[in-house]
Coordinates of C-alpha atoms in Angstrom, one line a residue:
M1 CA 0.0 0.0 0.0
E2 CA 1.3 3.4 -0.9
L3 CA -0.4 6.6 0.2
P4 CA 0.0 9.9 -1.6
C5 CA 3.1 11.6 -0.2
T6 CA 2.9 15.2 0.9
E7 CA 5.3 17.6 2.5
S8 CA 5.2 17.8 6.3
L9 CA 3.2 20.4 8.2
R10 CA 6.2 22.2 9.8
G11 CA 5.7 25.3 11.7
A12 CA 2.0 24.6 12.5
S13 CA 2.6 25.0 16.2
S14 CA -0.4 27.2 17.1
F15 CA -4.0 26.3 16.7
T16 CA -7.1 28.3 17.2
C17 CA -10.7 27.1 17.2
R18 CA -12.4 27.3 13.8
R19 CA -14.6 25.1 11.5
I20 CA -13.0 23.4 8.6
S21 CA -13.6 25.6 5.5
C22 CA -15.3 24.3 2.4
R23 CA -12.2 25.4 0.4
Q24 CA -9.9 23.3 2.6
M25 CA -12.2 20.2 2.4
Q26 CA -12.6 20.4 -1.3
R27 CA -8.9 20.8 -2.0
Y28 CA -8.0 17.1 -2.3
S29 CA -9.3 14.5 -4.6
Q30 CA -6.4 12.0 -4.9
P31 CA -7.6 8.6 -3.5
L32 CA -5.7 6.2 -1.4
P33 CA -4.5 3.0 -3.1
N34 CA -6.9 0.3 -4.2
S35 CA -9.6 2.8 -4.8
S36 CA -11.4 2.9 -8.1
P37 CA -11.2 6.3 -10.0
G38 CA -14.2 8.4 -9.2
N39 CA -15.0 6.2 -6.3
E40 CA -12.5 7.0 -3.6
A41 CA -15.1 7.5 -0.9
G42 CA -17.1 4.4 -1.9
T43 CA -16.8 0.7 -1.4
G44 CA -14.9 -0.2 -4.6
K45 CA -18.2 -0.7 -6.5
R46 CA -19.7 2.2 -8.4
G47 CA -23.1 3.3 -7.2
E48 CA -23.3 1.3 -4.0
A49 CA -25.8 3.0 -1.8
D50 CA -24.2 2.5 1.6
S51 CA -21.0 4.3 0.7
Y52 CA -22.3 7.6 2.1
E53 CA -24.9 8.7 4.7
E54 CA -27.1 11.7 4.3
P55 CA -26.4 14.5 4.0
M56 CA -23.8 13.3 1.5
K57 CA -21.5 16.3 1.9
I58 CA -20.0 17.9 5.0
D59 CA -18.4 21.3 4.3
G60 CA -18.1 20.2 0.6
T61 CA -16.5 16.8 1.1
R62 CA -18.3 13.4 1.1
K63 CA -18.3 11.4 4.2
I64 CA -17.2 7.8 4.1
T65 CA -19.7 5.6 5.9
S66 CA -18.8 2.1 4.5
T67 CA -16.3 -0.1 6.3
A68 CA -15.9 -1.9 3.0
N69 CA -14.3 1.1 1.4
E70 CA -10.9 0.3 0.0
R71 CA -9.3 3.4 1.6
I72 CA -10.6 2.3 5.0
K73 CA -9.2 -1.2 4.4
S74 CA -5.8 0.3 3.6
V75 CA -5.7 2.2 6.9
R76 CA -7.0 -0.8 8.8
R77 CA -4.0 -2.9 7.5
L78 CA -1.7 -0.4 9.2
H79 CA -2.6 -2.1 12.5
K80 CA -0.2 -4.8 11.5
K81 CA 3.6 -4.3 11.9
K82 CA 4.3 -6.0 8.6
E83 CA 2.2 -3.5 6.7
R84 CA 3.7 -0.5 8.6
D85 CA 7.2 -1.8 7.8
K86 CA 6.3 -2.3 4.1
T87 CA 4.7 1.1 3.6
N88 CA 6.8 3.1 6.1
L89 CA 3.5 4.5 7.4
F90 CA 1.7 4.3 10.7
I91 CA -1.5 5.6 12.4
I92 CA -2.0 8.3 15.0
E93 CA -5.1 8.2 17.1
G94 CA -6.5 10.9 19.3
H95 CA -6.4 14.7 19.3
R96 CA -3.6 15.1 21.8
E97 CA -1.3 12.7 19.9
L98 CA -2.2 14.3 16.6
A99 CA -1.5 17.8 17.9
A100 CA 1.9 16.6 19.2
A101 CA 2.7 15.1 15.9
L102 CA 1.8 18.2 13.9
E103 CA 3.8 20.5 16.2
S104 CA 6.8 18.2 16.0
G105 CA 6.8 18.3 12.2
I106 CA 5.7 14.6 11.6
E107 CA 4.6 14.2 8.0
V108 CA 0.9 13.6 8.4
I109 CA -0.7 12.5 5.1
E110 CA -4.4 12.2 5.9
V111 CA -6.7 12.8 8.8
F112 CA -9.9 10.8 9.1
A113 CA -12.4 12.7 11.4
H114 CA -15.8 11.7 12.8
T115 CA -18.4 14.4 12.2
D116 CA -18.9 15.0 15.9
A117 CA -15.2 15.6 16.4
V118 CA -15.1 18.1 13.5
V119 CA -17.7 20.4 15.2
D120 CA -16.3 19.9 18.7
P121 CA -14.8 23.3 19.9
E122 CA -12.2 21.5 22.0
K123 CA -10.8 19.5 19.1
I124 CA -11.5 21.5 16.0
E125 CA -8.7 23.9 17.0
L126 CA -6.3 21.2 15.6
F127 CA -7.4 22.2 12.1
E128 CA -6.2 25.8 12.3
G129 CA -2.8 24.8 11.1
L130 CA -4.3 22.7 8.3
E131 CA -6.0 25.6 6.6
D132 CA -3.2 26.1 4.0
S133 CA -1.5 22.7 4.4
P134 CA -1.4 19.8 2.0
I135 CA -2.9 17.4 4.6
K136 CA -6.1 15.8 3.4
I137 CA -9.0 15.7 5.8
T138 CA -11.7 13.1 5.3
P139 CA -14.9 13.0 7.3
V140 CA -16.1 9.5 8.3
S141 CA -19.0 8.0 10.2
K142 CA -18.6 6.8 13.8
R143 CA -18.8 3.2 12.6
V144 CA -15.9 3.7 10.1
L145 CA -13.8 5.5 12.7
E146 CA -14.2 2.6 15.0
K147 CA -13.2 0.2 12.3
I148 CA -9.8 2.0 11.7
S149 CA -9.2 2.8 15.3
Y150 CA -7.0 0.4 17.3
R151 CA -8.3 1.7 20.7
E152 CA -11.8 2.2 21.9
D153 CA -11.6 6.0 22.3
S154 CA -9.8 7.7 19.5
S155 CA -11.4 11.0 20.4
G156 CA -12.7 11.4 16.9
F157 CA -9.4 11.4 14.9
V158 CA -7.3 8.8 13.1
A159 CA -4.4 10.1 11.0
V160 CA -2.0 8.3 8.6
A161 CA 1.6 9.5 8.8
K162 CA 5.0 8.7 7.5
K163 CA 7.6 7.3 9.9
P164 CA 10.3 9.9 10.7
A165 CA 14.0 9.3 10.1
L166 CA 15.5 7.7 13.2
S167 CA 19.3 8.2 12.9
L168 CA 21.9 8.7 15.6
E169 CA 23.6 11.3 13.5
R170 CA 20.5 13.5 13.8
F171 CA 21.0 13.9 17.5
P172 CA 22.1 17.4 18.3
K173 CA 25.3 17.9 20.3
V174 CA 24.5 19.3 23.7
K175 CA 26.5 19.9 26.9
D176 CA 26.3 17.0 29.4
P177 CA 23.7 15.0 27.6
L178 CA 21.5 12.5 29.3
Y179 CA 20.4 9.6 27.1
L180 CA 18.1 6.7 27.6
V181 CA 18.9 3.4 25.9
I182 CA 16.0 1.0 25.5
D183 CA 17.5 -2.5 24.7
S184 CA 15.4 -5.4 23.4
I185 CA 12.1 -4.3 25.0
E186 CA 9.1 -5.7 23.1
K187 CA 5.9 -4.6 24.9
P188 CA 4.5 -1.5 23.2
G189 CA 3.0 -0.3 26.4
N190 CA 6.4 -0.4 28.2
I191 CA 8.1 1.4 25.3
G192 CA 5.4 4.2 25.3
A193 CA 5.7 4.6 29.1
L194 CA 9.5 4.8 28.8
M195 CA 9.1 7.5 26.2
R196 CA 6.8 9.5 28.6
T197 CA 9.3 9.1 31.4
A198 CA 12.2 10.2 29.2
D199 CA 10.3 13.2 28.1
G200 CA 9.4 14.1 31.7
A201 CA 13.0 13.8 32.8
G202 CA 14.2 16.0 29.9
V203 CA 16.5 13.5 28.3
S204 CA 18.6 14.6 25.3
G205 CA 17.7 11.5 23.2
V206 CA 16.4 7.9 23.3
I207 CA 18.3 5.1 21.6
V208 CA 16.4 2.0 20.8
T209 CA 18.5 -1.2 20.2
G210 CA 17.9 -4.9 19.9
G211 CA 15.7 -4.9 16.8
T212 CA 12.6 -6.2 18.7
S213 CA 10.9 -2.9 19.6
D214 CA 7.9 -1.7 17.6
L215 CA 8.1 2.0 18.0
F216 CA 5.1 2.7 15.7
S217 CA 2.6 0.2 17.1
P218 CA -0.7 2.0 17.9
N219 CA -0.2 1.0 21.5
T220 CA 3.2 2.6 21.6
V221 CA 1.9 5.8 20.1
R222 CA -1.0 5.9 22.5
S223 CA 1.0 5.1 25.7
S224 CA 3.6 7.7 24.8
L225 CA 1.0 10.4 24.9
G226 CA 2.8 12.2 22.1
A227 CA 6.3 11.9 23.6
L228 CA 7.2 9.6 20.7
F229 CA 7.0 12.7 18.5
T230 CA 8.7 15.3 20.7
L231 CA 11.9 13.3 21.6
H232 CA 15.0 12.8 19.6
I233 CA 14.9 9.0 18.9
A234 CA 17.2 6.7 17.0
L235 CA 17.1 3.0 16.1
A236 CA 20.5 1.4 16.0
A237 CA 22.4 -1.9 16.5
S238 CA 24.0 -2.2 20.0
V239 CA 27.5 -2.0 18.6
E240 CA 26.6 1.2 16.6
A241 CA 25.0 2.8 19.6
I242 CA 28.0 2.0 21.9
A243 CA 30.4 3.4 19.4
F244 CA 28.3 6.6 19.1
L245 CA 28.3 7.1 22.9
R246 CA 32.0 6.5 23.1
R247 CA 32.6 9.1 20.4
R248 CA 30.6 11.7 22.4
G249 CA 32.4 10.8 25.7
V250 CA 29.2 9.5 27.3
K251 CA 29.4 7.3 30.5
I252 CA 27.3 4.2 30.1
V253 CA 25.3 3.2 33.2
A254 CA 23.7 -0.2 33.1
T255 CA 21.0 -1.3 35.5
T256 CA 21.1 -4.9 36.8
P257 CA 20.0 -6.5 40.0
S258 CA 23.3 -8.2 40.4
A259 CA 25.3 -5.0 40.7
E260 CA 27.0 -4.1 44.0
K261 CA 26.8 -0.3 43.5
L262 CA 23.5 1.6 44.3
Y263 CA 22.2 3.9 41.6
T264 CA 22.4 6.9 44.1
D265 CA 26.2 6.4 44.4
T266 CA 27.0 7.0 40.7
D267 CA 27.6 10.5 39.3
M268 CA 25.1 11.3 36.5
T269 CA 25.8 15.0 36.2
C270 CA 28.4 14.2 33.5
P271 CA 27.4 13.0 30.0
T272 CA 25.4 9.8 30.8
A273 CA 23.4 7.1 29.1
V274 CA 21.1 5.0 31.3
V275 CA 20.5 1.6 29.7
C276 CA 17.4 -0.4 30.5
G277 CA 16.7 -3.9 29.2
S278 CA 14.1 -6.6 29.0
E279 CA 12.4 -7.7 32.2
D280 CA 12.6 -11.3 31.2
R281 CA 16.2 -11.5 30.0
G282 CA 17.8 -8.4 31.4
L283 CA 20.5 -6.5 29.5
E284 CA 22.3 -8.0 26.6
T285 CA 25.9 -8.9 27.0
D286 CA 27.0 -6.1 24.7
W287 CA 25.7 -3.5 27.1
L288 CA 26.9 -5.2 30.3
D289 CA 30.4 -5.4 28.8
A290 CA 30.3 -1.8 27.6
A291 CA 29.0 -0.4 30.9
D292 CA 31.3 2.0 32.7
E293 CA 29.2 1.4 35.8
R294 CA 26.7 -1.2 36.8
V295 CA 24.1 -0.1 39.4
R296 CA 21.1 -1.5 41.2
I297 CA 18.0 -0.2 42.9
M298 CA 17.6 -1.2 46.6
M299 CA 14.8 -3.7 47.1
R300 CA 13.4 -4.2 50.6
G301 CA 10.7 -6.7 49.8
N302 CA 10.6 -10.2 48.4
C303 CA 10.8 -9.1 44.7
D304 CA 14.3 -8.7 43.3
S305 CA 13.4 -6.0 40.7
L306 CA 10.9 -3.4 39.6
N307 CA 9.0 -3.1 36.3
V308 CA 11.3 -1.7 33.6
S309 CA 9.2 1.5 33.4
A310 CA 9.4 2.1 37.2
S311 CA 13.2 1.3 37.5
T312 CA 14.0 3.6 34.5
A313 CA 12.0 6.4 36.1
V314 CA 13.9 6.0 39.3
L315 CA 17.3 6.3 37.6
L316 CA 16.3 9.1 35.2
Y317 CA 14.8 11.2 38.0
E318 CA 17.9 10.6 40.1
A319 CA 20.0 11.9 37.3
L320 CA 17.6 14.9 37.0
R321 CA 17.9 15.5 40.8
Q322 CA 21.7 15.4 40.7
R323 CA 21.8 17.9 37.8
E324 CA 19.4 20.3 39.4
S325 CA 21.3 20.1 42.7
A326 CA 24.6 20.8 40.8
K327 CA 23.1 23.9 39.2
K328 CA 22.1 25.3 42.6
N329 CA 25.6 24.7 44.0
R330 CA 27.4 26.5 41.2

């Protein structure tokens, strides 16, 4: 599946409440793939009555109401990782996540909006930045939106976007950076939660290694609450990531229950990378061998470790505490 490519909506960082204009809604006519000419809002069969609901036009654009529509099927297929990898596309659900994507310059190709969301004053403000953009807006029925949504509450919006470039070389050089390395973590919910924590702690970048993480799963996008779009993120092999950190003079801190040193006893005011690994297998040997320091979190109960999201939050916020304390003492 290939969707029509557009230029990204960059600079659309402010939105005000307004209704989608007829001019904006009529601007686009190019169908998604697998649609028959002159039938992009239908089911693939000319003249099928259930393709639209009355009134047939909303602000000048026909509303898709058939779940058998080929464009809707194309979006639905993006729920699968195989299709996302094949097309280099993914879906964004929810007005908060969509706003974060737009403000971060993510290349959004098309937005499918349920009528109620289009007239909702709290959400329509998203479309201010779309007034003169190349982004296509397609109104759909509630039933169609539910079909293409991965979660129960998409708050009226499902967008199709291109995956951004995720290269280490795109990381800006900053003084005393704090990086998070996510190694071989598979659960999308954990990855999204780690992104939120990284964003909250103000990390300089997130490096994802191991090849098993699905960054653009709908669950990852949702659980990150937009942090996936606001952070500097790179995908890399462990060897490549370690070499990158060495070139930038970054201390690698690995978390492992077997370490003798407590995390509070390591200095994280210098350039630091905190590495977290799979809860089942722990850190890969490459990272344990490369670590400048191995640290653990004190456990007083019967369990020997915390959930990866919780343990990473503990370390990142300790790093933040140390850095804020150092600023005050200068």
